[in-house]
Amino acid sequence: MTPRNRESLIFERSVPGKVGMDLPRLDVPEAKDTRPEKLRRKGFDAMPSVSEVDVIRHFTRLSKWNYGVDDGLYPLGSCTMKHNPRLNEKTSGLPGFTDSHPMAPAEHVQGNLALIHTLQEWLKEITGLDAVTLQPSAGAAGELTGVMLIRAYHVAHGSKRRVILIPDSAHGTNPATAAMAGYEVLEIASQADGTVSFEDVTDAAGKVRKGLLTLARELGDEIAGLMITNPNTLGVFEYRIKDIAEVIHGVGGLVYMDGANMNALVGVARPGDFGVDVMHLNLHKTFSTPHGGGGPGSGPVACTKALEPFLPRPVVVRETQRVGEGQVARHTYRLDWDRPSSMGKVHTFFGNFGILVRALTYCLSHGGDGLREATLRAIVNANYIRKQLEGTYHLEYQTPTLHEVIFDDHDLAQHDIHTLDVAKGLIDRGFHPPTIYFPAIVHGALMIEPTESEGKDELDAFIDAMKDIAREAAENPEALHQAPVRAPMRRLDETTAARKPVLRWVKG
Ligand SMILES: *Cc1c(COP(=O)(O)O)cnc(C)c1O
């Protein structure tokens, strides 16, 4: 018998002949299967035979094991797991949006095109850049689109630059993107405060790692650009970003900003104003859409005028006529395919449209002032956690941080307690763990991003849980090694799960 806190697969519950509904008995002769023999599926018994109540209970039980943003604080750093306003769901479910066909002629879907155009205008204002494409379907897809824009720009200017510079604190998608776009990746060292180092840095082992100025001097016109995250993955604002951009522009390169951390900047600082040429936004992070289950997401790319000609097509263009005596403005929208320098498409149709509806709803319901306030609250929340836990957990970088804070397990190692134990201990205390072991430049990192969604009570409950774990680490480390004991699953073999995932059910 399967214990109550275990759940077998729905396939394993299958009982031949069991059904969820009755169909009336055939009152006509059974039709002959006329499909050619070779096209018929053989041995297909993958559909479970279960009743309606079996299905409902199975999925309801599984859903109760899950932990989502609707359960409580979800401090997964860099992922911006904020509350998803239900209004977004209401608007994105309007039949006018859900029932329109992506191949409908422009004159039939003026409302949809207006929505795309309006969201682009908001994102231009928020980023301080000149043009936006909404096609990319996630942050990483936006990165690739952005770096391909850089490449198209250099190719159009006849230069064969081969290198992209990336700070060592970067998210793994950055070097992966640059490599996919055909570039060689060179790492820039970070200095003691966690920001990009202009000078060379000698590490503890005596190895010299190159700073920005050395790389710029040595490589010069081989540099296609820089990919930088700001605030960086330590939550620290790259306060010399203008100087960094100047160095890169000085050798003819372009600056790409990974905008995954825009929840720390929206309404406060605009990348276009501090030297960024092209960047992506994660609508599913900063602009609130449910995420974490693998999609759909949206990673719009914003860029300067110089890069605009290379953007994916079609581009939604607005035309304004003045009509009637009052000369009232009437807008019409059309699709501009006639863009000879365009890189082509990076997604079918217009990207993940439902996410765009949610993002615009988020913008309009906050208003400009509300977006700014959300940013400030996200920063205050992260700094409240930082102040409360500063004496309890080790902080490798003392530099002030914005919307997230990165502690580590340095002080717990004496009890043989490590970051993973803290994460598992949080599960027993009713919280989702933070991001762990990232960024790689902090050994045993615990990266906490509470977002603006949390009130003081929830933050205090989390802080108490973290303090309780530190106490248990000192007093009874063996108990913490056992965690989680209250979850349906204990410690999993995560390495094997990642390296040899079992993705198909095979009938036993
Ligand atoms: C989330 C994230 C990405 C990738 O975004 P996806 O939408 O998951 O593809 C890139 N960089 C940073 C810093 C991120 O946090």
mmCIF file of C-alpha atoms in Angstrom, residues 106-235:
data_model
loop_
_atom_site.group_PDB
_atom_site.id
_atom_site.type_symbol
_atom_site.label_atom_id
_atom_site.label_comp_id
_atom_site.label_asym_id
_atom_site.label_seq_id
_atom_site.Cartn_x
_atom_site.Cartn_y
_atom_site.Cartn_z
ATOM 1 C CA ALA A 106 -3.774 43.798 -38.746
ATOM 2 C CA GLU A 107 -7.055 45.647 -39.260
ATOM 3 C CA HIS A 108 -8.894 42.926 -37.307
ATOM 4 C CA VAL A 109 -6.589 42.995 -34.289
ATOM 5 C CA GLN A 110 -5.956 46.684 -33.755
ATOM 6 C CA GLY A 111 -6.463 46.294 -30.006
ATOM 7 C CA ASN A 112 -3.757 43.640 -29.723
ATOM 8 C CA LEU A 113 -1.330 45.704 -31.766
ATOM 9 C CA ALA A 114 -2.143 48.770 -29.645
ATOM 10 C CA LEU A 115 -1.321 46.717 -26.558
ATOM 11 C CA ILE A 116 2.040 45.668 -28.013
ATOM 12 C CA HIS A 117 2.845 49.240 -28.977
ATOM 13 C CA THR A 118 1.811 50.664 -25.606
ATOM 14 C CA LEU A 119 3.894 48.129 -23.682
ATOM 15 C CA GLN A 120 6.894 48.934 -25.885
ATOM 16 C CA GLU A 121 6.474 52.620 -25.024
ATOM 17 C CA TRP A 122 6.399 51.823 -21.289
ATOM 18 C CA LEU A 123 9.526 49.716 -21.576
ATOM 19 C CA LYS A 124 11.304 52.432 -23.572
ATOM 20 C CA GLU A 125 10.519 54.912 -20.821
ATOM 21 C CA ILE A 126 11.581 52.491 -18.054
ATOM 22 C CA THR A 127 14.880 51.554 -19.716
ATOM 23 C CA GLY A 128 15.673 54.970 -21.199
ATOM 24 C CA LEU A 129 16.330 53.301 -24.561
ATOM 25 C CA ASP A 130 14.969 54.022 -28.035
ATOM 26 C CA ALA A 131 13.416 50.811 -29.352
ATOM 27 C CA VAL A 132 11.996 47.540 -28.024
ATOM 28 C CA THR A 133 11.172 44.080 -29.370
ATOM 29 C CA LEU A 134 8.777 41.889 -27.415
ATOM 30 C CA GLN A 135 9.512 38.680 -29.325
ATOM 31 C CA PRO A 136 12.050 36.839 -27.128
ATOM 32 C CA SER A 137 10.370 34.297 -24.887
ATOM 33 C CA ALA A 138 12.623 34.524 -21.808
ATOM 34 C CA GLY A 139 15.645 36.254 -20.366
ATOM 35 C CA ALA A 140 18.139 33.912 -21.980
ATOM 36 C CA ALA A 141 16.363 34.282 -25.343
ATOM 37 C CA GLY A 142 16.552 38.063 -24.878
ATOM 38 C CA GLU A 143 20.279 37.804 -24.178
ATOM 39 C CA LEU A 144 20.823 35.872 -27.383
ATOM 40 C CA THR A 145 18.734 38.370 -29.357
ATOM 41 C CA GLY A 146 20.674 41.262 -27.795
ATOM 42 C CA VAL A 147 24.095 39.790 -28.501
ATOM 43 C CA MET A 148 22.981 38.977 -32.047
ATOM 44 C CA LEU A 149 22.058 42.663 -32.378
ATOM 45 C CA ILE A 150 25.593 43.557 -31.311
ATOM 46 C CA ARG A 151 26.957 41.111 -33.835
ATOM 47 C CA ALA A 152 24.702 42.440 -36.644
ATOM 48 C CA TYR A 153 25.828 45.973 -35.817
ATOM 49 C CA HIS A 154 29.525 45.131 -36.031
ATOM 50 C CA VAL A 155 29.074 43.066 -39.200
ATOM 51 C CA ALA A 156 27.207 45.980 -40.802
ATOM 52 C CA HIS A 157 30.147 48.203 -39.891
ATOM 53 C CA GLY A 158 32.607 45.768 -41.405
ATOM 54 C CA SER A 159 34.369 44.854 -38.192
ATOM 55 C CA LYS A 160 35.257 41.331 -37.154
ATOM 56 C CA ARG A 161 35.329 41.618 -33.395
ATOM 57 C CA ARG A 162 35.559 38.268 -31.618
ATOM 58 C CA VAL A 163 35.466 38.826 -27.863
ATOM 59 C CA ILE A 164 32.762 39.531 -25.288
ATOM 60 C CA LEU A 165 33.886 40.525 -21.790
ATOM 61 C CA ILE A 166 31.853 39.245 -18.831
ATOM 62 C CA PRO A 167 32.426 39.862 -15.094
ATOM 63 C CA ASP A 168 33.086 36.745 -13.009
ATOM 64 C CA SER A 169 29.913 37.361 -10.968
ATOM 65 C CA ALA A 170 27.653 36.856 -14.022
ATOM 66 C CA HIS A 171 24.724 34.490 -14.353
ATOM 67 C CA GLY A 172 25.674 31.362 -16.313
ATOM 68 C CA THR A 173 23.391 32.306 -19.178
ATOM 69 C CA ASN A 174 25.652 35.275 -20.060
ATOM 70 C CA PRO A 175 28.744 33.321 -21.140
ATOM 71 C CA ALA A 176 26.505 30.649 -22.673
ATOM 72 C CA THR A 177 24.767 33.326 -24.748
ATOM 73 C CA ALA A 178 27.986 34.941 -25.925
ATOM 74 C CA ALA A 179 29.392 31.541 -26.897
ATOM 75 C CA MET A 180 26.196 30.610 -28.766
ATOM 76 C CA ALA A 181 26.416 33.856 -30.695
ATOM 77 C CA GLY A 182 29.909 32.834 -31.789
ATOM 78 C CA TYR A 183 32.020 34.929 -29.425
ATOM 79 C CA GLU A 184 34.961 34.099 -27.270
ATOM 80 C CA VAL A 185 34.262 34.899 -23.622
ATOM 81 C CA LEU A 186 36.835 36.553 -21.392
ATOM 82 C CA GLU A 187 36.228 37.032 -17.695
ATOM 83 C CA ILE A 188 36.772 40.320 -15.881
ATOM 84 C CA ALA A 189 37.857 40.058 -12.258
ATOM 85 C CA SER A 190 35.758 41.543 -9.456
ATOM 86 C CA GLN A 191 37.346 43.757 -6.835
ATOM 87 C CA ALA A 192 36.972 43.439 -3.079
ATOM 88 C CA ASP A 193 33.593 45.225 -2.998
ATOM 89 C CA GLY A 194 32.121 42.812 -5.557
ATOM 90 C CA THR A 195 31.973 45.225 -8.494
ATOM 91 C CA VAL A 196 33.888 45.102 -11.780
ATOM 92 C CA SER A 197 37.577 45.723 -11.225
ATOM 93 C CA PHE A 198 39.367 48.214 -13.471
ATOM 94 C CA GLU A 199 42.738 46.984 -12.222
ATOM 95 C CA ASP A 200 44.167 43.457 -12.161
ATOM 96 C CA VAL A 201 43.378 41.452 -9.049
ATOM 97 C CA THR A 202 45.683 38.961 -7.364
ATOM 98 C CA ASP A 203 43.676 36.197 -5.725
ATOM 99 C CA ALA A 204 44.504 34.311 -2.527
ATOM 100 C CA ALA A 205 46.444 31.682 -4.490
ATOM 101 C CA GLY A 206 48.636 34.414 -5.999
ATOM 102 C CA LYS A 207 47.027 34.146 -9.440
ATOM 103 C CA VAL A 208 46.644 37.445 -11.303
ATOM 104 C CA ARG A 209 43.209 37.978 -12.841
ATOM 105 C CA LYS A 210 42.735 40.706 -15.381
ATOM 106 C CA GLY A 211 40.743 43.844 -14.770
ATOM 107 C CA LEU A 212 38.750 45.861 -17.296
ATOM 108 C CA LEU A 213 41.545 48.272 -18.259
ATOM 109 C CA THR A 214 44.078 45.538 -19.000
ATOM 110 C CA LEU A 215 41.578 43.630 -21.134
ATOM 111 C CA ALA A 216 40.564 46.776 -23.010
ATOM 112 C CA ARG A 217 44.200 47.711 -23.625
ATOM 113 C CA GLU A 218 45.272 44.231 -24.733
ATOM 114 C CA LEU A 219 42.255 43.423 -26.909
ATOM 115 C CA GLY A 220 41.191 46.855 -28.196
ATOM 116 C CA ASP A 221 39.204 46.514 -31.398
ATOM 117 C CA GLU A 222 38.737 42.777 -30.914
ATOM 118 C CA ILE A 223 36.141 43.566 -28.240
ATOM 119 C CA ALA A 224 32.599 43.304 -29.561
ATOM 120 C CA GLY A 225 31.086 44.218 -26.234
ATOM 121 C CA LEU A 226 30.566 43.693 -22.546
ATOM 122 C CA MET A 227 27.740 41.798 -20.859
ATOM 123 C CA ILE A 228 27.091 43.202 -17.428
ATOM 124 C CA THR A 229 24.351 42.698 -14.852
ATOM 125 C CA ASN A 230 23.353 45.802 -12.913
ATOM 126 C CA PRO A 231 22.777 45.672 -10.024
ATOM 127 C CA ASN A 232 25.100 42.687 -10.282
ATOM 128 C CA THR A 233 24.300 39.227 -8.969
ATOM 129 C CA LEU A 234 25.550 40.284 -5.519
ATOM 130 C CA GLY A 235 22.773 42.887 -5.468
#
